[in-house]
Short mmCIF file of C-alpha atoms in Angstrom, two decimals:
data_model
loop_
_atom_site.label_atom_id
_atom_site.label_comp_id
_atom_site.label_asym_id
_atom_site.label_seq_id
_atom_site.Cartn_x
_atom_site.Cartn_y
_atom_site.Cartn_z
CA MET A 1 36.57 16.09 -39.72
CA HIS A 2 35.37 12.94 -37.94
CA THR A 3 32.31 13.30 -35.73
CA THR A 4 31.16 10.73 -33.14
CA PRO A 5 27.93 9.15 -34.11
CA PRO A 6 25.05 9.73 -31.76
CA ARG A 7 24.57 6.87 -29.38
CA PRO A 8 21.30 4.91 -29.66
CA ARG A 9 18.41 5.72 -27.27
CA ILE A 10 18.26 2.92 -24.70
CA GLY A 11 14.85 1.60 -23.51
CA LEU A 12 14.27 -0.51 -20.55
CA ALA A 13 11.42 -2.97 -20.67
CA LEU A 14 10.70 -4.25 -17.05
CA GLY A 15 8.46 -7.20 -16.77
CA GLY A 16 6.06 -8.12 -13.96
CA GLY A 17 6.50 -10.90 -11.26
CA ALA A 18 5.29 -9.37 -7.96
CA ALA A 19 8.01 -9.93 -5.38
CA ARG A 20 10.29 -11.31 -8.12
CA GLY A 21 10.07 -7.91 -9.75
CA LEU A 22 12.22 -6.54 -7.02
CA ALA A 23 15.11 -7.84 -9.10
CA HIS A 24 14.67 -4.69 -11.26
CA ILE A 25 16.17 -2.69 -8.41
CA GLY A 26 19.34 -4.70 -8.55
CA VAL A 27 19.43 -4.26 -12.36
CA LEU A 28 18.99 -0.51 -12.17
CA LYS A 29 21.65 -0.28 -9.36
CA VAL A 30 24.27 -1.93 -11.70
CA LEU A 31 23.20 0.14 -14.72
CA GLU A 32 23.48 3.42 -12.73
CA GLN A 33 26.90 2.42 -11.30
CA ALA A 34 28.12 1.63 -14.75
CA ASP A 35 26.86 5.03 -16.15
CA ILE A 36 24.49 3.30 -18.60
CA PRO A 37 22.03 5.86 -19.79
CA ILE A 38 18.37 4.85 -19.64
CA ASP A 39 16.24 7.10 -21.90
CA ILE A 40 12.96 5.30 -21.84
CA ILE A 41 11.12 2.97 -19.48
CA ALA A 42 8.19 0.69 -20.21
CA GLY A 43 6.90 -1.36 -17.29
CA THR A 44 4.40 -4.18 -16.59
CA SER A 45 3.12 -4.65 -13.12
CA MET A 46 5.95 -4.45 -10.63
CA GLY A 47 8.14 -3.36 -13.37
CA ALA A 48 5.87 -0.41 -13.95
CA PHE A 49 5.94 0.55 -10.15
CA ILE A 50 9.89 0.34 -10.00
CA GLY A 51 10.20 2.00 -13.40
CA ALA A 52 8.01 4.85 -12.19
CA MET A 53 10.16 5.44 -9.12
CA TYR A 54 13.27 5.48 -11.26
CA ALA A 55 11.70 7.86 -13.77
CA ALA A 56 10.63 10.10 -10.86
CA GLY A 57 14.13 10.34 -9.66
CA VAL A 58 13.72 8.13 -6.50
CA PRO A 59 17.31 7.16 -5.44
CA ILE A 60 17.93 3.44 -5.92
CA ALA A 61 19.12 3.27 -2.34
CA HIS A 62 15.63 4.44 -1.12
CA MET A 63 13.90 1.84 -3.36
CA GLU A 64 16.11 -0.83 -1.87
CA LYS A 65 15.50 0.29 1.66
CA ALA A 66 11.79 0.33 1.20
CA ALA A 67 11.91 -3.25 -0.39
CA LEU A 68 13.95 -4.64 2.48
CA GLU A 69 11.45 -3.35 5.13
CA ILE A 70 8.50 -5.39 3.60
CA ASP A 71 7.52 -8.39 5.38
CA TRP A 72 4.24 -10.49 5.62
CA ARG A 73 2.79 -8.19 8.14
CA SER A 74 3.31 -4.97 6.10
CA MET A 75 2.00 -6.75 3.01
CA ALA A 76 -1.08 -7.71 4.77
CA ARG A 77 -1.66 -4.15 6.00
CA LEU A 78 -1.71 -3.01 2.38
CA LEU A 79 -4.72 -5.19 1.51
CA ASP A 80 -8.31 -4.17 1.97
CA PRO A 81 -10.61 -7.26 2.11
CA VAL A 82 -13.85 -6.51 0.32
CA LEU A 83 -17.07 -8.29 -0.37
CA PRO A 84 -15.86 -10.43 -3.22
CA THR A 85 -17.20 -9.33 -6.58
CA SER A 86 -14.50 -8.79 -9.11
CA GLY A 87 -11.59 -9.09 -6.74
CA LEU A 88 -10.81 -10.09 -3.06
CA THR A 89 -9.21 -6.85 -2.18
CA ASP A 90 -9.30 -3.06 -2.81
CA SER A 91 -6.13 -1.31 -3.86
CA LYS A 92 -6.71 1.96 -1.85
CA LYS A 93 -3.98 1.21 0.71
CA LEU A 94 -1.67 -0.01 -1.90
CA VAL A 95 -2.03 3.31 -3.81
CA SER A 96 -1.31 5.23 -0.55
CA PHE A 97 1.90 3.21 -0.15
CA ILE A 98 2.95 3.93 -3.67
CA ALA A 99 2.04 7.69 -3.16
CA ALA A 100 4.36 7.90 -0.17
CA LEU A 101 7.32 6.65 -2.27
CA LEU A 102 6.67 8.56 -5.50
CA PRO A 103 7.49 12.38 -5.61
CA ALA A 104 5.49 12.54 -9.01
CA ARG A 105 1.76 12.44 -9.41
CA ASP A 106 1.49 12.86 -13.14
CA PHE A 107 3.41 11.32 -16.02
CA GLU A 108 4.37 14.80 -17.07
CA ASP A 109 6.35 15.22 -13.80
CA LEU A 110 8.74 12.37 -14.65
CA ASN A 111 12.32 12.86 -15.67
CA ARG A 112 12.03 10.39 -18.67
CA PRO A 113 9.28 8.96 -20.69
CA LEU A 114 7.46 6.08 -19.03
CA ALA A 115 4.59 3.81 -20.27
CA ILE A 116 2.62 1.47 -18.06
CA THR A 117 0.98 -1.68 -19.56
CA ALA A 118 -2.55 -2.81 -18.57
CA THR A 119 -5.18 -5.27 -19.84
CA ASP A 120 -8.78 -4.59 -20.71
CA ILE A 121 -10.41 -7.43 -18.75
CA ASN A 122 -13.41 -7.48 -21.03
CA THR A 123 -11.65 -7.41 -24.53
CA GLY A 124 -8.12 -8.69 -23.66
CA GLU A 125 -6.66 -5.70 -25.40
CA ALA A 126 -3.38 -4.39 -24.27
CA VAL A 127 -3.81 -0.68 -22.91
CA ILE A 128 -0.71 1.52 -22.80
CA ILE A 129 -0.84 4.31 -20.22
CA LYS A 130 1.66 7.08 -20.68
CA GLN A 131 -0.03 10.33 -19.68
CA GLY A 132 -2.30 11.74 -17.05
CA ASP A 133 -2.61 10.50 -13.40
CA LEU A 134 0.41 8.40 -12.62
CA LEU A 135 -1.10 6.79 -9.43
CA GLU A 136 -4.09 5.77 -11.29
CA GLY A 137 -2.02 4.32 -14.07
CA LEU A 138 -0.07 2.32 -11.58
CA ARG A 139 -3.19 1.12 -9.74
CA ALA A 140 -4.45 -0.31 -13.02
CA GLY A 141 -1.17 -1.86 -14.04
CA LEU A 142 -0.75 -3.51 -10.70
CA ALA A 143 -4.28 -4.96 -10.42
CA PHE A 144 -3.61 -8.59 -10.16
CA PRO A 145 -6.51 -10.61 -11.57
CA GLY A 146 -8.70 -12.14 -8.81
CA ILE A 147 -6.76 -10.44 -6.00
CA PHE A 148 -7.27 -6.81 -6.84
CA SER A 149 -10.50 -5.46 -8.31
CA PRO A 150 -10.21 -4.16 -11.85
CA VAL A 151 -9.73 -0.35 -12.15
CA ARG A 152 -12.14 1.74 -14.26
CA PHE A 153 -10.54 3.85 -16.94
CA GLY A 154 -13.27 5.65 -19.00
CA GLN A 155 -15.31 2.72 -20.48
CA ARG A 156 -12.75 0.07 -19.74
CA PHE A 157 -11.96 -2.05 -16.75
CA LEU A 158 -8.22 -2.68 -16.48
CA VAL A 159 -6.11 -5.26 -14.80
CA ASP A 160 -2.34 -6.19 -14.72
CA GLY A 161 -0.65 -5.83 -18.07
CA GLY A 162 1.30 -9.09 -17.69
CA LEU A 163 -1.68 -10.88 -19.21
CA CYS A 164 -0.82 -9.57 -22.65
CA LYS A 165 2.64 -8.00 -22.35
CA PRO A 166 4.71 -9.69 -19.75
CA ILE A 167 7.86 -7.81 -20.98
CA PRO A 168 6.82 -4.62 -22.84
CA ILE A 169 9.66 -4.53 -25.45
CA ASP A 170 7.38 -3.23 -28.24
CA VAL A 171 6.11 -0.53 -26.01
CA ALA A 172 9.63 0.79 -25.33
CA ARG A 173 10.26 0.84 -29.19
CA HIS A 174 6.94 2.64 -29.59
CA LEU A 175 8.19 5.38 -27.17
CA GLY A 176 11.28 5.85 -29.32
CA ALA A 177 13.92 3.45 -28.05
CA ASP A 178 16.51 2.38 -30.65
CA LYS A 179 17.80 -0.38 -28.50
CA VAL A 180 15.77 -2.27 -25.86
CA ILE A 181 16.99 -4.18 -22.84
CA GLY A 182 14.35 -6.43 -21.46
CA VAL A 183 14.26 -7.71 -17.87
CA CYS A 184 12.34 -10.91 -17.36
CA THR A 185 11.61 -12.09 -13.76
CA ILE A 186 9.19 -14.85 -14.76
CA PRO A 187 10.71 -18.25 -13.93
CA ALA A 188 10.15 -21.11 -16.23
CA VAL A 189 7.29 -23.45 -15.05
CA SER A 190 8.77 -26.96 -14.48
CA LYS A 191 7.15 -29.64 -16.74
CA GLN A 192 7.86 -33.37 -16.48
CA THR A 193 6.79 -34.04 -19.99
CA PRO A 194 5.38 -32.00 -22.94
CA GLU A 195 1.97 -33.43 -22.26
CA THR A 196 0.85 -35.52 -19.34
CA PHE A 197 -2.04 -37.99 -19.55
CA LEU A 198 -3.31 -39.09 -16.13
CA PRO A 199 -5.51 -42.06 -15.34
CA ALA A 200 -8.69 -41.72 -13.56
CA VAL A 201 -8.28 -41.31 -9.80
CA HIS A 202 -10.92 -42.59 -7.50
CA GLY A 203 -11.69 -41.46 -4.01
CA LEU A 204 -10.55 -37.74 -4.38
CA ALA A 205 -11.43 -35.64 -1.42
CA LYS A 206 -14.35 -33.43 -1.97
CA PRO A 207 -13.65 -29.76 -2.14
CA VAL A 208 -14.08 -27.89 1.15
CA SER A 209 -15.57 -24.55 1.24
CA ARG A 210 -13.34 -22.18 3.34
CA TRP A 211 -14.91 -18.97 2.11
CA ARG A 212 -16.19 -17.91 5.50
CA ASN A 213 -12.92 -18.67 7.18
CA LEU A 214 -10.90 -16.82 4.63
CA PHE A 215 -12.06 -13.51 5.99
CA SER A 216 -12.56 -14.37 9.60
CA ALA A 217 -10.43 -17.09 11.27
CA ARG A 218 -7.69 -16.86 8.74
CA THR A 219 -6.37 -13.50 8.19
CA ILE A 220 -5.19 -12.38 4.72
CA GLU A 221 -1.60 -12.48 6.12
CA GLN A 222 -1.96 -16.04 7.15
CA ALA A 223 -3.49 -17.04 3.80
CA PHE A 224 -0.77 -15.34 1.81
CA SER A 225 2.02 -16.71 3.76
CA THR A 226 0.84 -20.37 3.80
CA ALA A 227 -0.61 -20.54 0.38
CA ILE A 228 1.89 -18.75 -1.84
CA GLY A 229 4.90 -18.69 0.41
CA GLN A 230 4.87 -22.40 0.94
CA GLY A 231 3.22 -23.39 -2.42
CA LEU A 232 2.00 -26.88 -2.94
CA LYS A 233 2.89 -29.05 0.07
CA GLU A 234 2.26 -32.71 0.99
CA ASP A 235 0.32 -33.38 4.27
CA ALA A 236 1.36 -35.88 6.85
CA ARG A 237 -0.12 -38.84 4.78
CA GLY A 238 1.86 -37.85 1.74
CA ASP A 239 -1.07 -36.41 -0.12
CA LEU A 240 -0.90 -33.02 -1.84
CA LYS A 241 -2.99 -30.30 0.02
CA THR A 242 -5.59 -28.53 -2.07
CA PRO A 243 -4.17 -25.09 -3.16
CA ASN A 244 -6.29 -22.22 -1.89
CA ILE A 245 -7.59 -19.35 -4.14
CA PHE A 246 -4.46 -17.25 -3.69
CA ARG A 247 -2.13 -20.10 -4.90
CA VAL A 248 -4.52 -20.85 -7.70
CA CYS A 249 -4.65 -17.27 -8.98
CA ALA A 250 -1.02 -16.69 -8.68
CA GLN A 251 0.09 -20.03 -10.35
CA SER A 252 -2.53 -19.64 -13.12
CA VAL A 253 -1.01 -16.23 -14.01
CA VAL A 254 2.56 -17.59 -13.98
CA ILE A 255 1.56 -20.40 -16.28
CA MET A 256 -0.17 -18.11 -18.69
CA GLU A 257 2.69 -15.56 -18.58
CA ASN A 258 5.17 -18.18 -19.52
CA VAL A 259 3.28 -19.19 -22.69
CA ILE A 260 2.45 -15.48 -23.56
CA ASN A 261 5.97 -14.40 -22.90
CA GLU A 262 7.39 -16.97 -25.28
CA LEU A 263 5.19 -15.81 -28.05
CA HIS A 264 5.65 -12.17 -27.30
CA LEU A 265 9.43 -12.45 -27.47
CA LEU A 266 9.18 -14.24 -30.77
CA GLN A 267 7.13 -11.48 -32.25
CA ASN A 268 9.07 -8.61 -30.55
CA PRO A 269 12.80 -9.38 -30.72
CA HIS A 270 14.81 -7.88 -27.96
CA ASP A 271 18.36 -6.44 -28.30
CA LEU A 272 19.27 -7.98 -24.92
CA LEU A 273 17.32 -9.94 -22.35
CA ILE A 274 18.43 -10.00 -18.65
CA LYS A 275 16.88 -12.92 -16.82
CA PRO A 276 17.82 -13.16 -13.12
CA PRO A 277 17.74 -16.79 -11.74
CA LEU A 278 14.47 -16.62 -9.56
CA SER A 279 13.25 -20.25 -9.56
CA GLY A 280 11.90 -21.29 -6.25
CA ILE A 281 10.84 -17.73 -5.29
CA THR A 282 7.11 -17.24 -5.28
CA LEU A 283 5.03 -14.11 -6.21
CA LEU A 284 4.52 -12.79 -2.73
CA GLU A 285 7.81 -13.68 -0.99
CA PHE A 286 8.72 -9.99 -0.51
CA HIS A 287 10.68 -11.06 2.66
CA ARG A 288 13.31 -12.43 0.40
CA ALA A 289 13.87 -8.97 -1.17
CA LYS A 290 17.70 -9.09 -0.35
CA GLU A 291 18.11 -12.32 -2.27
CA ILE A 292 15.94 -11.14 -5.17
CA ILE A 293 17.73 -7.84 -5.64
CA ALA A 294 21.09 -9.58 -5.38
CA ALA A 295 19.95 -11.82 -8.26
CA GLY A 296 19.14 -8.84 -10.40
CA GLU A 297 22.49 -7.23 -9.60
CA ALA A 298 24.42 -10.43 -10.66
CA SER A 299 22.53 -10.80 -13.89
CA ALA A 300 23.03 -7.20 -14.88
CA ILE A 301 26.73 -7.30 -14.08
CA ALA A 302 27.07 -10.47 -16.32
CA ALA A 303 25.26 -8.51 -19.15
CA LEU A 304 27.47 -5.30 -18.90
CA THR A 305 29.66 -6.23 -21.83
CA GLU A 306 26.67 -6.84 -24.15
CA ILE A 307 25.12 -3.61 -22.96
CA GLU A 308 28.31 -1.64 -23.70
CA TYR A 309 28.30 -3.13 -27.17
CA LEU A 310 24.63 -1.83 -27.74
CA LEU A 311 25.75 1.67 -26.79
CA GLN A 312 28.58 1.59 -29.38
CA ASN A 313 26.53 0.22 -32.21
CA ALA A 314 23.68 2.54 -33.27
#
């Protein structure tokens, strides 16, 4: 008598990317419509948040609705400026926002295994959170360096897991996945040449301290929309404007994640990598949610044949 071999356990490794991570919603939508079973989820940063909602049974339509309602003003309301020590903002309002969307409070309440990646800011070690307080785990995993203060976990201070595991493929395997689908929302950093050597430039403008204005004349909302939403722009004289702290932090992480991700993928081969085209979309452009989610949908649809093949080959 012939028996049907058991299908492989499918793991989903969702990378970070802040606003770009909303593409995970589009990917999940397509997988659900195609009846692709997801047994295990490992998430980094925004991937951890969306993965947690999916693991908790939040309908994808609800996720999409929440994403489409986010704009610059609502983003600004989630940020609590603090006296800068280890971060510019607190994450208490962000956690309250997450709590309103999540019906689960502990990992044990989830419908499927979930792991959240974080980074020990003192040692650089990857820390995998997969039990206990779900909200605290997400708070640590979403602590973007320099923007959000690190989160204390025992004797560790944790920040965004994207610093060491941009796409947590190995974490999904550790949880028991036979086949892992990775979703990468990190766009490649454009480079003119492999290495650039610049001549000395005289007459550079002196750096201007805007620290006092950052928390008074300029609101967090204005700083985010101009610095990261617009990126590096030229002024009326054709000179580049000096990037402010938000742009510097964001772009620094993107550059590091590109290098780290390349090495991570070499060391942890994936069975399939879905990479939505998100070039030109910056970390905090949540107002482009519709476009970002659509990019995730299109990429997942293009990968369906390969995903079906994974299911049929244990």
